[in-house]
mmCIF file of C-alpha atoms in Angstrom:
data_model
loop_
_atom_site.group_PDB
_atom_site.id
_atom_site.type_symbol
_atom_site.label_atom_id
_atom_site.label_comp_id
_atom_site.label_asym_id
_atom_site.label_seq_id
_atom_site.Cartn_x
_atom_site.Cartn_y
_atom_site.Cartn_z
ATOM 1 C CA UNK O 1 -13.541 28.264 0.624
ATOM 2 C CA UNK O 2 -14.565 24.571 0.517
ATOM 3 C CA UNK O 3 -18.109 25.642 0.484
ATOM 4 C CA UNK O 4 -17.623 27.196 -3.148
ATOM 5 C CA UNK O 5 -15.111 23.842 -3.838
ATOM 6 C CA UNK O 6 -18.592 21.680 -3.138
ATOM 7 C CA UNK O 7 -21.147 24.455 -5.111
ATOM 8 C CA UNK O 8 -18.467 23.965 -8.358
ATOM 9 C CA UNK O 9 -18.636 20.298 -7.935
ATOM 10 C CA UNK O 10 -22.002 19.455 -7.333
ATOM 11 C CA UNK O 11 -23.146 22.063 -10.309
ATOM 12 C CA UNK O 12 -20.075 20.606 -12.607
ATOM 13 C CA UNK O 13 -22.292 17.393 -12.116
ATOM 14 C CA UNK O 14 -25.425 18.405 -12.761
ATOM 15 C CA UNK O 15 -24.529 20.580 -16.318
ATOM 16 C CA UNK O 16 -22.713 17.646 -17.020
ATOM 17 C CA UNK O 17 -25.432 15.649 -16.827
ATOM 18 C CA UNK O 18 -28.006 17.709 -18.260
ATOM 19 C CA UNK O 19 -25.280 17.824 -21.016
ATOM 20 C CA UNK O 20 -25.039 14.375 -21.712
ATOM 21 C CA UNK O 21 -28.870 13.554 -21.013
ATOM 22 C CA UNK O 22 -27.841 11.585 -17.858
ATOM 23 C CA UNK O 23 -29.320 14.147 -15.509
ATOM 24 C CA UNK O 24 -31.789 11.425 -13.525
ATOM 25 C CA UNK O 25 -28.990 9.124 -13.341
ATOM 26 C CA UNK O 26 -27.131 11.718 -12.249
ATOM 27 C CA UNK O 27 -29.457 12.959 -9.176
ATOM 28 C CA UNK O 28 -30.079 9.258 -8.545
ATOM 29 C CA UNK O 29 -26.163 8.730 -8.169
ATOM 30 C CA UNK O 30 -26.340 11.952 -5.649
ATOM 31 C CA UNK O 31 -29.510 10.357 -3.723
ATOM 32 C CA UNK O 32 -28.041 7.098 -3.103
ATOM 33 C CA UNK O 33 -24.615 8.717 -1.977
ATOM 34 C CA UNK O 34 -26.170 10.322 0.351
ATOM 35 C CA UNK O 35 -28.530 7.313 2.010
ATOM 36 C CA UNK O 36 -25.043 5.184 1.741
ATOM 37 C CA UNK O 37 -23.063 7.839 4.061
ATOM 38 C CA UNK O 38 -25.892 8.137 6.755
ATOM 39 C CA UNK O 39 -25.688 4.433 7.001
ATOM 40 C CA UNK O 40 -21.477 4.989 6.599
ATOM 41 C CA UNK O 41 -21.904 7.189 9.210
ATOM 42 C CA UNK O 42 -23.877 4.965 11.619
ATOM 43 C CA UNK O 43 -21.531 2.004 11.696
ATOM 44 C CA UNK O 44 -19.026 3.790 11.988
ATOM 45 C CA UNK O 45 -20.112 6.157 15.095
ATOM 46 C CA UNK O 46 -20.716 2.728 16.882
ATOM 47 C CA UNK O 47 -17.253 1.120 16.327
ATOM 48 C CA UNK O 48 -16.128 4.816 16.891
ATOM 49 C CA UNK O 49 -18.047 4.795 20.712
ATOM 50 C CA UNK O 50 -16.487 1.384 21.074
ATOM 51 C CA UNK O 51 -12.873 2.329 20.645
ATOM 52 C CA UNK O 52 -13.427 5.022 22.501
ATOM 53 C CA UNK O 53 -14.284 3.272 25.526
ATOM 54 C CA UNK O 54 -11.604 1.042 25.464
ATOM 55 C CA UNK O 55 -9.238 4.067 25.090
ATOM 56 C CA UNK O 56 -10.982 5.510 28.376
ATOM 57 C CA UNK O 57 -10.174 2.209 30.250
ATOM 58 C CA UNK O 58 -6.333 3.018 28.592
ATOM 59 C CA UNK O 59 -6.641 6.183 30.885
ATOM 60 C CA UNK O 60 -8.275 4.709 33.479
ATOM 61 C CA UNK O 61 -5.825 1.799 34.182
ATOM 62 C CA UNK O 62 -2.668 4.285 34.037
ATOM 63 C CA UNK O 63 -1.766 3.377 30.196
ATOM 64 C CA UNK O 64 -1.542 6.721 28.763
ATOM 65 C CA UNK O 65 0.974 7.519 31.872
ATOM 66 C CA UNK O 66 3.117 4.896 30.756
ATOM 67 C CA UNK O 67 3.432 5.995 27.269
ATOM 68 C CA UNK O 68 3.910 9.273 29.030
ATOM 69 C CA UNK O 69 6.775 7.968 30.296
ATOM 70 C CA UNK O 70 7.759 6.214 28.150
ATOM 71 C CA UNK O 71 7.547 9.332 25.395
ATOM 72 C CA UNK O 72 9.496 11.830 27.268
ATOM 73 C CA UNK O 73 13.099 11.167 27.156
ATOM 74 C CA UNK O 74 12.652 11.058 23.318
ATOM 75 C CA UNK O 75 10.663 14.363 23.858
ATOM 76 C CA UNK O 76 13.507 15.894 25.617
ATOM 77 C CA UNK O 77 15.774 14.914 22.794
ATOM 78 C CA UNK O 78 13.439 16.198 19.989
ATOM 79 C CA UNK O 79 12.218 19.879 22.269
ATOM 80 C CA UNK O 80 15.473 20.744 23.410
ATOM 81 C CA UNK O 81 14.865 23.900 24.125
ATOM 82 C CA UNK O 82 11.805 23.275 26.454
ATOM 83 C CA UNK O 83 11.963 21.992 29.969
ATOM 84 C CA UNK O 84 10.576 18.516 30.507
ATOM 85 C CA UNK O 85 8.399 19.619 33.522
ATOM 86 C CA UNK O 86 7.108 22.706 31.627
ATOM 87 C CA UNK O 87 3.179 23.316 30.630
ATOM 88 C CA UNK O 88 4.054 22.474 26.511
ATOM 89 C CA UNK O 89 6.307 19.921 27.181
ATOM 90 C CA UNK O 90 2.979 17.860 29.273
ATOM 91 C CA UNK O 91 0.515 19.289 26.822
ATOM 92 C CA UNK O 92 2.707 17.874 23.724
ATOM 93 C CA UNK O 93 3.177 14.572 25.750
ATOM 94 C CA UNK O 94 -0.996 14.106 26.027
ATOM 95 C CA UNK O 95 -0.984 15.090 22.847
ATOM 96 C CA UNK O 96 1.287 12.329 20.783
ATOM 97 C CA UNK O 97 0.377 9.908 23.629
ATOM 98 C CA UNK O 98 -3.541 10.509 22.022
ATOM 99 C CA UNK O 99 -2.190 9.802 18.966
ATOM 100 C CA UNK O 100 -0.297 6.984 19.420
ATOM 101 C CA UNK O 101 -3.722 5.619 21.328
ATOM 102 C CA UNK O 102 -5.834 6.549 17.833
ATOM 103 C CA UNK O 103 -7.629 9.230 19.433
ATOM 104 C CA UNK O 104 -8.194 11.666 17.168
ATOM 105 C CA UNK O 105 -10.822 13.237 17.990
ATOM 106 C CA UNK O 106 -9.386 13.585 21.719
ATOM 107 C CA UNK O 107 -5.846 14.808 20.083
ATOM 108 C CA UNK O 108 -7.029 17.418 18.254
ATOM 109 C CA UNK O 109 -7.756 19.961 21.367
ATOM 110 C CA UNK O 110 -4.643 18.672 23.005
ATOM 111 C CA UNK O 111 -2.827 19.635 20.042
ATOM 112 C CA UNK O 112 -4.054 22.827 19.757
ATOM 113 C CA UNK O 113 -3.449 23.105 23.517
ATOM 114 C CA UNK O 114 0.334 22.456 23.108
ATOM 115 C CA UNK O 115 0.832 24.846 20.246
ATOM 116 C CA UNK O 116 -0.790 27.325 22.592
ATOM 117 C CA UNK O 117 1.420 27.187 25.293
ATOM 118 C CA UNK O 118 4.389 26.520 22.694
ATOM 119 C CA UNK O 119 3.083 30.039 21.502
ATOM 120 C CA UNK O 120 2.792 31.731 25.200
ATOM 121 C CA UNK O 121 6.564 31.361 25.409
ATOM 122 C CA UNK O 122 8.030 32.078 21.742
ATOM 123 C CA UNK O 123 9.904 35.461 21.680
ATOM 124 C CA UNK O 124 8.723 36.223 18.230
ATOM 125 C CA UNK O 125 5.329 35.502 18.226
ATOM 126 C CA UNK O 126 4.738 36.335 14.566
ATOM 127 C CA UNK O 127 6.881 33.169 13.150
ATOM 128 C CA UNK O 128 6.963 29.912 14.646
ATOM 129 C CA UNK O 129 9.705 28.749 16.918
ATOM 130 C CA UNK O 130 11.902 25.655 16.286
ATOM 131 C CA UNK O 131 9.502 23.692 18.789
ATOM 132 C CA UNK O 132 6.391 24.543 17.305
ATOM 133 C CA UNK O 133 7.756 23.249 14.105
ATOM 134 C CA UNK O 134 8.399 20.628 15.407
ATOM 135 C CA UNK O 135 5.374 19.846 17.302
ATOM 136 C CA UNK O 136 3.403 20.261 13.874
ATOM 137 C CA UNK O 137 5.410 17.155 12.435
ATOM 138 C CA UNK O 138 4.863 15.173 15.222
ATOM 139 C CA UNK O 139 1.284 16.074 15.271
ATOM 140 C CA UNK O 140 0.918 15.560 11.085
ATOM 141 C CA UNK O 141 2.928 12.754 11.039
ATOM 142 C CA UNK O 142 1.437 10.993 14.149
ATOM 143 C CA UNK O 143 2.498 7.193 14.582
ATOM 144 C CA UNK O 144 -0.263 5.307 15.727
ATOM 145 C CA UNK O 145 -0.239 2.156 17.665
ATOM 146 C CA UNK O 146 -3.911 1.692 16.946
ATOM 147 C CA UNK O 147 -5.320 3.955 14.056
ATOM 148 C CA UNK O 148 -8.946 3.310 15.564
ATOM 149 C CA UNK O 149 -10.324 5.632 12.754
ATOM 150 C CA UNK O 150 -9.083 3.674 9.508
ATOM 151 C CA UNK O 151 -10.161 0.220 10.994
ATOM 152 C CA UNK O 152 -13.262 1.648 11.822
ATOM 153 C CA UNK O 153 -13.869 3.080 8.665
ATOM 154 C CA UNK O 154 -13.074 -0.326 7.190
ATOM 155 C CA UNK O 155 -15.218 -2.277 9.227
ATOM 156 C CA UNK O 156 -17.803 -0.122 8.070
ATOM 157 C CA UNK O 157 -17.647 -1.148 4.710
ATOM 158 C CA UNK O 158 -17.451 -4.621 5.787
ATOM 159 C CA UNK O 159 -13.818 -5.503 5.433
ATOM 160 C CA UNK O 160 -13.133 -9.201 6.054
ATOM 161 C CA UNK O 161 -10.071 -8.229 8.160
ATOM 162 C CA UNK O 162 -10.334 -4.531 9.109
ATOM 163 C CA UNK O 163 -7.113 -4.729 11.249
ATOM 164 C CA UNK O 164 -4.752 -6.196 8.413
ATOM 165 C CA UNK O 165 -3.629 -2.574 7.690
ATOM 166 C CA UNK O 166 -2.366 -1.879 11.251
ATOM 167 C CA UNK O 167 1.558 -3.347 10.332
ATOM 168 C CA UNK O 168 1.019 -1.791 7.154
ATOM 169 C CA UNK O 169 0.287 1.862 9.202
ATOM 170 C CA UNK O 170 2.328 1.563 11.781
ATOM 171 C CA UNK O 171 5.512 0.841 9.008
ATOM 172 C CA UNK O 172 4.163 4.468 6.564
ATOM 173 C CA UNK O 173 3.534 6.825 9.686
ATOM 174 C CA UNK O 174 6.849 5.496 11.750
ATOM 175 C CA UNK O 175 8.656 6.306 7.921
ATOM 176 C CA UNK O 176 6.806 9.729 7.641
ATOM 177 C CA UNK O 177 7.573 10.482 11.284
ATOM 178 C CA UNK O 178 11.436 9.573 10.682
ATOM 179 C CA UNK O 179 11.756 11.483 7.647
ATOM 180 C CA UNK O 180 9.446 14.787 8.945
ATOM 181 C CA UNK O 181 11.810 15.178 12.038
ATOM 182 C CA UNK O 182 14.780 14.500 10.195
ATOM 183 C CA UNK O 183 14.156 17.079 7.442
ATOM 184 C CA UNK O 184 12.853 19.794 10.222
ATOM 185 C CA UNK O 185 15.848 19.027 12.428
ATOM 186 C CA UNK O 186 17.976 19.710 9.237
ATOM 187 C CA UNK O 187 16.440 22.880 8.680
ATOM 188 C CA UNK O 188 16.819 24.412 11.726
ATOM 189 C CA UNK O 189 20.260 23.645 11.528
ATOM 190 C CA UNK O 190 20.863 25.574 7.988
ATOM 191 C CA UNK O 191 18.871 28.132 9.313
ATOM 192 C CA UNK O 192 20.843 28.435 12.744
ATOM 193 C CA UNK O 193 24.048 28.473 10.344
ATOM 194 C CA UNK O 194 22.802 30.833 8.248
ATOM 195 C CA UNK O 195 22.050 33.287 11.081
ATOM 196 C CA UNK O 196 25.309 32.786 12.076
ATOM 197 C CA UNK O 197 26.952 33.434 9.064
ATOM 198 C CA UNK O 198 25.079 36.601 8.451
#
């Protein structure tokens, strides 16, 4: 699908051009886009490899356990219905703990691992249980302590103080967090009622 979404834009901008005679400025524009994002992408794989070792020393000096820790009572209270010692309940825990440590890239197969194993024991496979709705807040939402992508990104484009959006994050995704579990929680309860009632 998104490959016809970029065919419609970039021919949109070329008839356009052609259109208003600006077609060389137009293909000039596209050139220079281009050189600018290998160069985007450059800085930003470095400060990406950089984070990215410092979130491997997290892990290797035990800090992801403690958030581990740290995590799972509120885990318990949010995944009720899963035991704290089961397979989702650790793959969910490495999964928000790799989000609260900006790892993205890392969080994304840990993710997908959780809703997995959420999956292997839902008793109606065809429509996602109360956890996995859950799960896909927490994972959408996803407070970060350090959002390693965004700083890198700005960094990249030579921000004067790339970290002066962390209090500024951490305030939006804790709100969106709040307000996604909240509103799912609430949910499940009408829908529980509902059940009941019928």
């Amino acid at each position: 699908m998104m490959n016809y979404v970029w065919i419609f834009l970039v021919l949109s901008a070329l008839i356009t051009g052609a259109l208003t005679g600006k077609l060389d400025t137009t293909v000039t524009a596209g050139i220079n886009a281009a050189k600018d994002s290998i160069f985007t992408v450059l800085n930003f794989a470095g400060i990406m490899c950089m984070w990215s070792g410092m979130m491997r020393i997290c892990k290797d000096s035990n800090l992801t356990g403690i958030i581990n820790k740290a995590a799972k009572p509120i885990c318990k209270r949010l995944f009720t219905d899963i035991e704290p010692d089961s397979k989702p309940m650790q793959a969910m825990l490495m999964n928000i703990t790799a989000n609260l440590l900006g790892l993205g890239n890392a969080a994304t197969p840990l993710g997908l691992k959780g809703m997995r194993e959420l999956d292997d024991i839902n008793p109606t496979p065809d429509i996602a249980s109360d956890a996995m709705c859950v799960f896909i807040i927490l994972n959408t939402a996803s407070l970060q302590l350090i959002p390693t992508s965004v700083v890198a990104l700005r960094a990249s484009a030579e921000a004067k103080n790339p970290f002066d959006v962390i209090v500024p994050i951490w305030i939006s995704s804790l709100t969106s967090v709040i307000v996604g579990v909240v509103a799912i929680k609430a949910f499940i309860r009408f829908e529980k009622r509902r059940g009941k009632d019928c």
